[in-house]
PDB file of C-alpha atoms in Angstrom:
ATOM      1  CA  UNK A 694    -171.863  39.909  53.515  1.00  0.00           C
ATOM      2  CA  UNK A 695    -174.591  37.936  55.013  1.00  0.00           C
ATOM      3  CA  UNK A 696    -176.723  39.034  52.082  1.00  0.00           C
ATOM      4  CA  UNK A 697    -173.994  38.570  49.396  1.00  0.00           C
ATOM      5  CA  UNK A 698    -173.633  35.824  46.723  1.00  0.00           C
ATOM      6  CA  UNK A 699    -170.453  34.813  48.381  1.00  0.00           C
ATOM      7  CA  UNK A 700    -172.540  34.195  51.704  1.00  0.00           C
ATOM      8  CA  UNK A 701    -174.933  32.424  49.407  1.00  0.00           C
ATOM      9  CA  UNK A 702    -172.288  29.991  47.705  1.00  0.00           C
ATOM     10  CA  UNK A 703    -170.905  29.313  51.079  1.00  0.00           C
ATOM     11  CA  UNK A 704    -173.792  28.169  52.642  1.00  0.00           C
ATOM     12  CA  UNK A 705    -174.614  25.930  49.977  1.00  0.00           C
ATOM     13  CA  UNK A 706    -171.464  24.378  50.129  1.00  0.00           C
ATOM     14  CA  UNK A 707    -172.106  23.632  54.000  1.00  0.00           C
ATOM     15  CA  UNK A 708    -175.043  21.752  53.026  1.00  0.00           C
ATOM     16  CA  UNK A 709    -173.360  19.768  50.572  1.00  0.00           C
ATOM     17  CA  UNK A 710    -170.524  19.181  53.235  1.00  0.00           C
ATOM     18  CA  UNK A 711    -173.417  18.005  55.707  1.00  0.00           C
ATOM     19  CA  UNK A 712    -174.860  16.071  52.924  1.00  0.00           C
ATOM     20  CA  UNK A 713    -171.644  14.405  52.112  1.00  0.00           C
ATOM     21  CA  UNK A 714    -170.912  13.452  55.675  1.00  0.00           C
ATOM     22  CA  UNK A 715    -174.147  11.921  55.816  1.00  0.00           C
ATOM     23  CA  UNK A 716    -173.594   9.643  52.892  1.00  0.00           C
ATOM     24  CA  UNK A 717    -170.306   8.576  54.007  1.00  0.00           C
ATOM     25  CA  UNK A 718    -171.864   7.558  57.289  1.00  0.00           C
ATOM     26  CA  UNK A 719    -174.382   5.851  55.881  1.00  0.00           C
ATOM     27  CA  UNK A 720    -171.906   4.004  53.368  1.00  0.00           C
ATOM     28  CA  UNK A 721    -169.713   3.102  56.537  1.00  0.00           C
ATOM     29  CA  UNK A 722    -172.574   2.140  58.303  1.00  0.00           C
ATOM     30  CA  UNK A 723    -173.821  -0.305  55.792  1.00  0.00           C
ATOM     31  CA  UNK A 724    -170.764  -2.337  55.601  1.00  0.00           C
ATOM     32  CA  UNK A 725    -170.735  -5.896  57.567  1.00  0.00           C
ATOM     33  CA  UNK A 726    -173.703  -4.478  59.869  1.00  0.00           C
ATOM     34  CA  UNK A 727    -174.423  -7.083  62.661  1.00  0.00           C
ATOM     35  CA  UNK A 728    -178.167  -7.792  61.360  1.00  0.00           C
ATOM     36  CA  UNK A 729    -178.652  -6.985  57.619  1.00  0.00           C
ATOM     37  CA  UNK A 730    -182.245  -7.572  57.853  1.00  0.00           C
ATOM     38  CA  UNK A 731    -182.267  -5.084  60.967  1.00  0.00           C
ATOM     39  CA  UNK A 732    -180.475  -2.312  59.031  1.00  0.00           C
ATOM     40  CA  UNK A 733    -182.750  -2.537  56.009  1.00  0.00           C
ATOM     41  CA  UNK A 734    -185.377  -1.860  58.364  1.00  0.00           C
ATOM     42  CA  UNK A 735    -184.132   0.810  60.478  1.00  0.00           C
ATOM     43  CA  UNK A 736    -182.859   2.685  56.865  1.00  0.00           C
ATOM     44  CA  UNK A 737    -186.689   2.359  55.669  1.00  0.00           C
ATOM     45  CA  UNK A 738    -187.085   5.844  57.548  1.00  0.00           C
ATOM     46  CA  UNK A 739    -183.646   7.178  57.408  1.00  0.00           C
ATOM     47  CA  UNK A 740    -184.217   6.989  53.242  1.00  0.00           C
ATOM     48  CA  UNK A 741    -187.731   8.236  53.244  1.00  0.00           C
ATOM     49  CA  UNK A 742    -186.806  11.248  55.532  1.00  0.00           C
ATOM     50  CA  UNK A 743    -183.585  12.190  53.735  1.00  0.00           C
ATOM     51  CA  UNK A 744    -185.187  11.957  50.448  1.00  0.00           C
ATOM     52  CA  UNK A 745    -187.948  14.451  51.371  1.00  0.00           C
ATOM     53  CA  UNK A 746    -185.759  17.006  52.907  1.00  0.00           C
ATOM     54  CA  UNK A 747    -183.552  16.626  49.865  1.00  0.00           C
ATOM     55  CA  UNK A 748    -186.174  17.423  47.675  1.00  0.00           C
ATOM     56  CA  UNK A 749    -188.066  20.040  49.942  1.00  0.00           C
ATOM     57  CA  UNK A 750    -185.040  21.862  50.194  1.00  0.00           C
ATOM     58  CA  UNK A 751    -185.032  23.474  47.040  1.00  0.00           C
ATOM     59  CA  UNK A 752    -188.291  25.323  47.934  1.00  0.00           C
ATOM     60  CA  UNK A 753    -187.991  25.537  51.704  1.00  0.00           C
ATOM     61  CA  UNK A 754    -184.699  25.564  53.161  1.00  0.00           C
ATOM     62  CA  UNK A 755    -183.843  25.578  57.137  1.00  0.00           C
ATOM     63  CA  UNK A 756    -181.171  27.312  58.442  1.00  0.00           C
ATOM     64  CA  UNK A 757    -177.657  25.627  58.712  1.00  0.00           C
ATOM     65  CA  UNK A 758    -177.761  25.242  62.615  1.00  0.00           C
ATOM     66  CA  UNK A 759    -180.876  22.735  61.579  1.00  0.00           C
ATOM     67  CA  UNK A 760    -179.499  21.110  59.211  1.00  0.00           C
ATOM     68  CA  UNK A 761    -176.455  20.642  61.273  1.00  0.00           C
ATOM     69  CA  UNK A 762    -178.687  19.416  64.140  1.00  0.00           C
ATOM     70  CA  UNK A 763    -180.502  16.880  61.837  1.00  0.00           C
ATOM     71  CA  UNK A 764    -177.477  15.560  60.181  1.00  0.00           C
ATOM     72  CA  UNK A 765    -175.883  14.779  63.878  1.00  0.00           C
ATOM     73  CA  UNK A 766    -179.043  12.784  64.843  1.00  0.00           C
ATOM     74  CA  UNK A 767    -179.121  10.771  61.240  1.00  0.00           C
ATOM     75  CA  UNK A 768    -175.191   9.664  62.260  1.00  0.00           C
ATOM     76  CA  UNK A 769    -176.562   8.794  65.198  1.00  0.00           C
ATOM     77  CA  UNK A 770    -179.198   6.680  63.991  1.00  0.00           C
ATOM     78  CA  UNK A 771    -176.924   5.201  61.645  1.00  0.00           C
ATOM     79  CA  UNK A 772    -174.604   3.699  64.454  1.00  0.00           C
ATOM     80  CA  UNK A 773    -177.578   2.396  65.990  1.00  0.00           C
ATOM     81  CA  UNK A 774    -178.788   0.475  62.476  1.00  0.00           C
ATOM     82  CA  UNK A 775    -175.111  -0.908  62.248  1.00  0.00           C
ATOM     83  CA  UNK A 776    -174.838  -2.413  65.730  1.00  0.00           C
ATOM     84  CA  UNK A 777    -178.372  -2.900  66.233  1.00  0.00           C
ATOM     85  CA  UNK A 778    -179.557  -0.794  69.267  1.00  0.00           C
ATOM     86  CA  UNK A 779    -178.852  -2.955  72.028  1.00  0.00           C
ATOM     87  CA  UNK A 780    -175.435  -3.796  70.979  1.00  0.00           C
ATOM     88  CA  UNK A 781    -173.796  -0.619  70.491  1.00  0.00           C
ATOM     89  CA  UNK A 782    -170.050  -0.731  72.049  1.00  0.00           C
ATOM     90  CA  UNK A 783    -171.117   3.204  73.351  1.00  0.00           C
ATOM     91  CA  UNK A 784    -174.036   2.097  74.723  1.00  0.00           C
ATOM     92  CA  UNK A 785    -172.226  -0.955  76.837  1.00  0.00           C
ATOM     93  CA  UNK A 786    -169.745   2.086  78.207  1.00  0.00           C
ATOM     94  CA  UNK A 787    -172.423   3.748  79.278  1.00  0.00           C
ATOM     95  CA  UNK A 788    -174.451   0.978  80.826  1.00  0.00           C
ATOM     96  CA  UNK A 789    -171.195   0.443  82.884  1.00  0.00           C
ATOM     97  CA  UNK A 790    -170.859   4.297  83.895  1.00  0.00           C
ATOM     98  CA  UNK A 791    -174.402   4.445  85.548  1.00  0.00           C
ATOM     99  CA  UNK A 792    -174.481   1.132  86.224  1.00  0.00           C
ATOM    100  CA  UNK A 793    -177.757   0.088  84.501  1.00  0.00           C
ATOM    101  CA  UNK A 794    -179.115  -3.281  83.402  1.00  0.00           C
ATOM    102  CA  UNK A 795    -179.080  -2.492  79.680  1.00  0.00           C
ATOM    103  CA  UNK A 796    -177.688  -0.724  76.546  1.00  0.00           C
ATOM    104  CA  UNK A 797    -178.538   2.686  76.932  1.00  0.00           C
ATOM    105  CA  UNK A 798    -177.656   3.827  73.267  1.00  0.00           C
ATOM    106  CA  UNK A 799    -181.147   3.591  71.986  1.00  0.00           C
ATOM    107  CA  UNK A 800    -182.175   5.788  75.111  1.00  0.00           C
ATOM    108  CA  UNK A 801    -179.309   8.454  73.872  1.00  0.00           C
ATOM    109  CA  UNK A 802    -180.655   8.213  70.209  1.00  0.00           C
ATOM    110  CA  UNK A 803    -184.531   9.147  71.602  1.00  0.00           C
ATOM    111  CA  UNK A 804    -183.132  12.041  73.574  1.00  0.00           C
ATOM    112  CA  UNK A 805    -181.118  13.239  71.102  1.00  0.00           C
ATOM    113  CA  UNK A 806    -184.387  12.920  68.806  1.00  0.00           C
ATOM    114  CA  UNK A 807    -185.927  15.864  71.076  1.00  0.00           C
ATOM    115  CA  UNK A 808    -182.850  17.576  71.314  1.00  0.00           C
ATOM    116  CA  UNK A 809    -181.566  17.793  67.867  1.00  0.00           C
ATOM    117  CA  UNK A 810    -184.973  17.802  66.180  1.00  0.00           C
ATOM    118  CA  UNK A 811    -187.041  20.203  68.245  1.00  0.00           C
ATOM    119  CA  UNK A 812    -185.041  23.222  66.639  1.00  0.00           C
ATOM    120  CA  UNK A 813    -185.783  22.260  62.892  1.00  0.00           C
ATOM    121  CA  UNK A 814    -189.452  21.529  64.154  1.00  0.00           C
ATOM    122  CA  UNK A 815    -189.437  24.763  65.874  1.00  0.00           C
ATOM    123  CA  UNK A 816    -187.896  26.834  62.845  1.00  0.00           C
ATOM    124  CA  UNK A 817    -190.432  25.254  60.243  1.00  0.00           C
ATOM    125  CA  UNK A 818    -193.388  25.259  62.303  1.00  0.00           C
ATOM    126  CA  UNK A 819    -193.026  29.166  63.121  1.00  0.00           C
ATOM    127  CA  UNK A 820    -191.879  30.212  59.705  1.00  0.00           C
ATOM    128  CA  UNK A 821    -194.988  28.446  58.247  1.00  0.00           C
ATOM    129  CA  UNK A 822    -197.447  29.509  60.622  1.00  0.00           C
ATOM    130  CA  UNK A 823    -196.177  32.685  61.572  1.00  0.00           C
ATOM    131  CA  UNK A 824    -196.897  31.468  65.490  1.00  0.00           C
ATOM    132  CA  UNK A 825    -195.060  33.718  68.079  1.00  0.00           C
ATOM    133  CA  UNK A 826    -194.581  33.712  72.265  1.00  0.00           C
ATOM    134  CA  UNK A 827    -196.050  30.692  73.801  1.00  0.00           C
ATOM    135  CA  UNK A 828    -197.111  28.556  70.784  1.00  0.00           C
ATOM    136  CA  UNK A 829    -193.633  28.744  69.334  1.00  0.00           C
ATOM    137  CA  UNK A 830    -192.350  26.902  72.177  1.00  0.00           C
ATOM    138  CA  UNK A 831    -194.991  24.604  73.290  1.00  0.00           C
ATOM    139  CA  UNK A 832    -195.944  23.101  70.061  1.00  0.00           C
ATOM    140  CA  UNK A 833    -192.472  22.099  68.722  1.00  0.00           C
ATOM    141  CA  UNK A 834    -192.422  19.867  72.107  1.00  0.00           C
ATOM    142  CA  UNK A 835    -195.913  18.976  71.426  1.00  0.00           C
ATOM    143  CA  UNK A 836    -194.921  17.679  68.047  1.00  0.00           C
ATOM    144  CA  UNK A 837    -191.621  15.994  69.215  1.00  0.00           C
ATOM    145  CA  UNK A 838    -193.542  14.216  71.376  1.00  0.00           C
ATOM    146  CA  UNK A 839    -196.025  13.347  68.638  1.00  0.00           C
ATOM    147  CA  UNK A 840    -193.359  11.962  66.099  1.00  0.00           C
ATOM    148  CA  UNK A 841    -191.912  10.195  69.294  1.00  0.00           C
ATOM    149  CA  UNK A 842    -195.706   8.214  69.386  1.00  0.00           C
ATOM    150  CA  UNK A 843    -195.877   7.598  66.309  1.00  0.00           C
ATOM    151  CA  UNK A 844    -192.534   5.803  65.853  1.00  0.00           C
ATOM    152  CA  UNK A 845    -193.021   3.632  68.597  1.00  0.00           C
ATOM    153  CA  UNK A 846    -196.455   2.521  66.698  1.00  0.00           C
ATOM    154  CA  UNK A 847    -194.223   2.278  63.510  1.00  0.00           C
ATOM    155  CA  UNK A 848    -191.948   0.092  65.160  1.00  0.00           C
ATOM    156  CA  UNK A 849    -194.721  -2.032  66.730  1.00  0.00           C
ATOM    157  CA  UNK A 850    -195.898  -2.742  63.368  1.00  0.00           C
ATOM    158  CA  UNK A 851    -192.879  -3.378  61.724  1.00  0.00           C
ATOM    159  CA  UNK A 852    -192.007  -5.797  64.731  1.00  0.00           C
ATOM    160  CA  UNK A 853    -195.177  -7.501  64.055  1.00  0.00           C
ATOM    161  CA  UNK A 854    -194.877  -8.171  60.350  1.00  0.00           C
ATOM    162  CA  UNK A 855    -190.941  -8.899  60.817  1.00  0.00           C
ATOM    163  CA  UNK A 856    -189.382 -12.618  61.572  1.00  0.00           C
ATOM    164  CA  UNK A 857    -188.872 -12.778  65.779  1.00  0.00           C
ATOM    165  CA  UNK A 858    -185.119 -12.320  65.544  1.00  0.00           C
ATOM    166  CA  UNK A 859    -185.551  -9.071  63.548  1.00  0.00           C
ATOM    167  CA  UNK A 860    -188.074  -7.785  65.352  1.00  0.00           C
ATOM    168  CA  UNK A 861    -186.282  -8.222  68.766  1.00  0.00           C
ATOM    169  CA  UNK A 862    -183.518  -6.592  67.027  1.00  0.00           C
ATOM    170  CA  UNK A 863    -185.816  -3.563  65.950  1.00  0.00           C
ATOM    171  CA  UNK A 864    -187.540  -2.991  68.897  1.00  0.00           C
ATOM    172  CA  UNK A 865    -184.482  -2.951  71.291  1.00  0.00           C
ATOM    173  CA  UNK A 866    -186.418  -3.289  74.339  1.00  0.00           C
ATOM    174  CA  UNK A 867    -184.116  -5.261  76.014  1.00  0.00           C
ATOM    175  CA  UNK A 868    -186.604  -6.963  78.267  1.00  0.00           C
ATOM    176  CA  UNK A 869    -187.969  -3.541  79.791  1.00  0.00           C
ATOM    177  CA  UNK A 870    -191.989  -3.612  79.793  1.00  0.00           C
ATOM    178  CA  UNK A 871    -191.541   0.096  79.899  1.00  0.00           C
ATOM    179  CA  UNK A 872    -189.315   0.734  77.132  1.00  0.00           C
ATOM    180  CA  UNK A 873    -191.603   2.797  74.863  1.00  0.00           C
ATOM    181  CA  UNK A 874    -192.696   5.163  77.764  1.00  0.00           C
ATOM    182  CA  UNK A 875    -189.422   5.517  78.748  1.00  0.00           C
ATOM    183  CA  UNK A 876    -188.211   6.290  74.937  1.00  0.00           C
ATOM    184  CA  UNK A 877    -190.673   8.627  74.734  1.00  0.00           C
ATOM    185  CA  UNK A 878    -189.943  10.352  78.069  1.00  0.00           C
ATOM    186  CA  UNK A 879    -186.375  10.706  76.655  1.00  0.00           C
ATOM    187  CA  UNK A 880    -187.372  12.524  73.406  1.00  0.00           C
ATOM    188  CA  UNK A 881    -189.604  14.910  75.322  1.00  0.00           C
ATOM    189  CA  UNK A 882    -186.799  15.401  78.252  1.00  0.00           C
ATOM    190  CA  UNK A 883    -184.589  16.340  75.033  1.00  0.00           C
ATOM    191  CA  UNK A 884    -187.151  18.596  73.496  1.00  0.00           C
ATOM    192  CA  UNK A 885    -187.516  20.777  76.571  1.00  0.00           C
ATOM    193  CA  UNK A 886    -184.149  21.410  77.053  1.00  0.00           C
ATOM    194  CA  UNK A 887    -183.745  22.529  73.767  1.00  0.00           C
ATOM    195  CA  UNK A 888    -186.706  24.464  73.956  1.00  0.00           C
ATOM    196  CA  UNK A 889    -185.500  26.008  76.955  1.00  0.00           C
ATOM    197  CA  UNK A 890    -182.191  26.801  75.654  1.00  0.00           C
ATOM    198  CA  UNK A 891    -183.782  28.672  72.653  1.00  0.00           C
ATOM    199  CA  UNK A 892    -186.105  30.604  74.961  1.00  0.00           C
ATOM    200  CA  UNK A 893    -183.258  31.648  77.239  1.00  0.00           C
ATOM    201  CA  UNK A 894    -181.377  32.911  74.107  1.00  0.00           C
ATOM    202  CA  UNK A 895    -184.661  34.830  72.689  1.00  0.00           C
ATOM    203  CA  UNK A 896    -185.274  36.256  76.203  1.00  0.00           C
ATOM    204  CA  UNK A 897    -181.325  37.709  76.382  1.00  0.00           C
ATOM    205  CA  UNK A 898    -181.857  39.025  73.049  1.00  0.00           C
ATOM    206  CA  UNK A 899    -185.487  40.068  72.569  1.00  0.00           C
ATOM    207  CA  UNK A 900    -186.682  42.648  75.137  1.00  0.00           C
ATOM    208  CA  UNK A 901    -190.251  42.167  73.743  1.00  0.00           C
ATOM    209  CA  UNK A 902    -190.494  38.562  74.483  1.00  0.00           C
ATOM    210  CA  UNK A 903    -192.509  38.955  77.506  1.00  0.00           C
ATOM    211  CA  UNK A 904    -195.041  40.712  75.803  1.00  0.00           C
ATOM    212  CA  UNK A 905    -195.038  38.830  72.934  1.00  0.00           C
ATOM    213  CA  UNK A 906    -195.641  35.908  75.531  1.00  0.00           C
ATOM    214  CA  UNK A 907    -198.680  37.414  77.021  1.00  0.00           C
ATOM    215  CA  UNK A 908    -200.055  38.805  73.538  1.00  0.00           C
ATOM    216  CA  UNK A 909    -200.074  35.177  72.337  1.00  0.00           C
ATOM    217  CA  UNK A 910    -202.280  34.130  75.303  1.00  0.00           C
ATOM    218  CA  UNK A 911    -204.647  37.029  74.348  1.00  0.00           C
ATOM    219  CA  UNK A 912    -207.968  35.533  73.025  1.00  0.00           C
ATOM    220  CA  UNK A 913    -208.507  37.047  69.777  1.00  0.00           C
ATOM    221  CA  UNK A 914    -211.708  36.039  68.621  1.00  0.00           C
ATOM    222  CA  UNK A 915    -214.296  35.285  71.591  1.00  0.00           C
ATOM    223  CA  UNK A 916    -217.140  33.501  69.478  1.00  0.00           C
ATOM    224  CA  UNK A 917    -216.738  29.836  69.893  1.00  0.00           C
ATOM    225  CA  UNK A 918    -216.351  27.839  66.786  1.00  0.00           C
ATOM    226  CA  UNK A 919    -218.110  24.581  67.330  1.00  0.00           C
ATOM    227  CA  UNK A 920    -221.705  24.007  66.684  1.00  0.00           C
ATOM    228  CA  UNK A 921    -222.735  27.443  67.422  1.00  0.00           C
ATOM    229  CA  UNK A 922    -220.547  28.565  64.225  1.00  0.00           C
ATOM    230  CA  UNK A 923    -222.190  25.742  62.032  1.00  0.00           C
ATOM    231  CA  UNK A 924    -225.509  26.773  62.896  1.00  0.00           C
ATOM    232  CA  UNK A 925    -224.841  30.315  62.014  1.00  0.00           C
ATOM    233  CA  UNK A 926    -223.870  29.085  58.802  1.00  0.00           C
ATOM    234  CA  UNK A 927    -226.536  26.921  58.003  1.00  0.00           C
ATOM    235  CA  UNK A 928    -228.993  27.378  55.203  1.00  0.00           C
ATOM    236  CA  UNK A 929    -231.479  25.631  56.891  1.00  0.00           C
ATOM    237  CA  UNK A 930    -231.962  27.862  60.428  1.00  0.00           C
TER     238      UNK A 930
END
């Protein structure tokens, strides 16, 4: 059944259902947002990401669980774009629950970025590079942190060119001078949890995981690839 035509059709239907859910969430979030300019800025990356994901899906299909995680994350982002991250009602509820001085929804979404997207990133990385062992767990975490840092830089650039009101709503720092660092830390913690869960599942089902981890750390080529490699291939020496 798992390789039958019926299974393929069912999976295609599931992915189309996820796309329909995303479009519905996008339309609902586009109706009377708190700040239209902020909503537009927040949705630029969403549209680009969704478009690239859709176009690449014809040639490089991820698993259904990866598409599910991506859809959930995008829906969370759309909620933040509609209300602006500093004014999402759930964030106020969470703020009161933990007695925080600020709306915590943006921190939730940054955490969700790592928790929900680490697995799709890992799947893509492992399938493209064939990485095994330690690197199949370390690099997805590293990539999440890199993307998180790049997003903070994009936020800074967008805020720099936007009008002050839109910039303040887009950044959502709410007066916290360490907001950028805390956002990246939240994404990193989420990714670490996701990678740990994947490792635990693999450890339970793959009895050879320990050997794979050790093998992945073995140095395959003892020769350096720096200046020694360059000069040994140079026609002038």
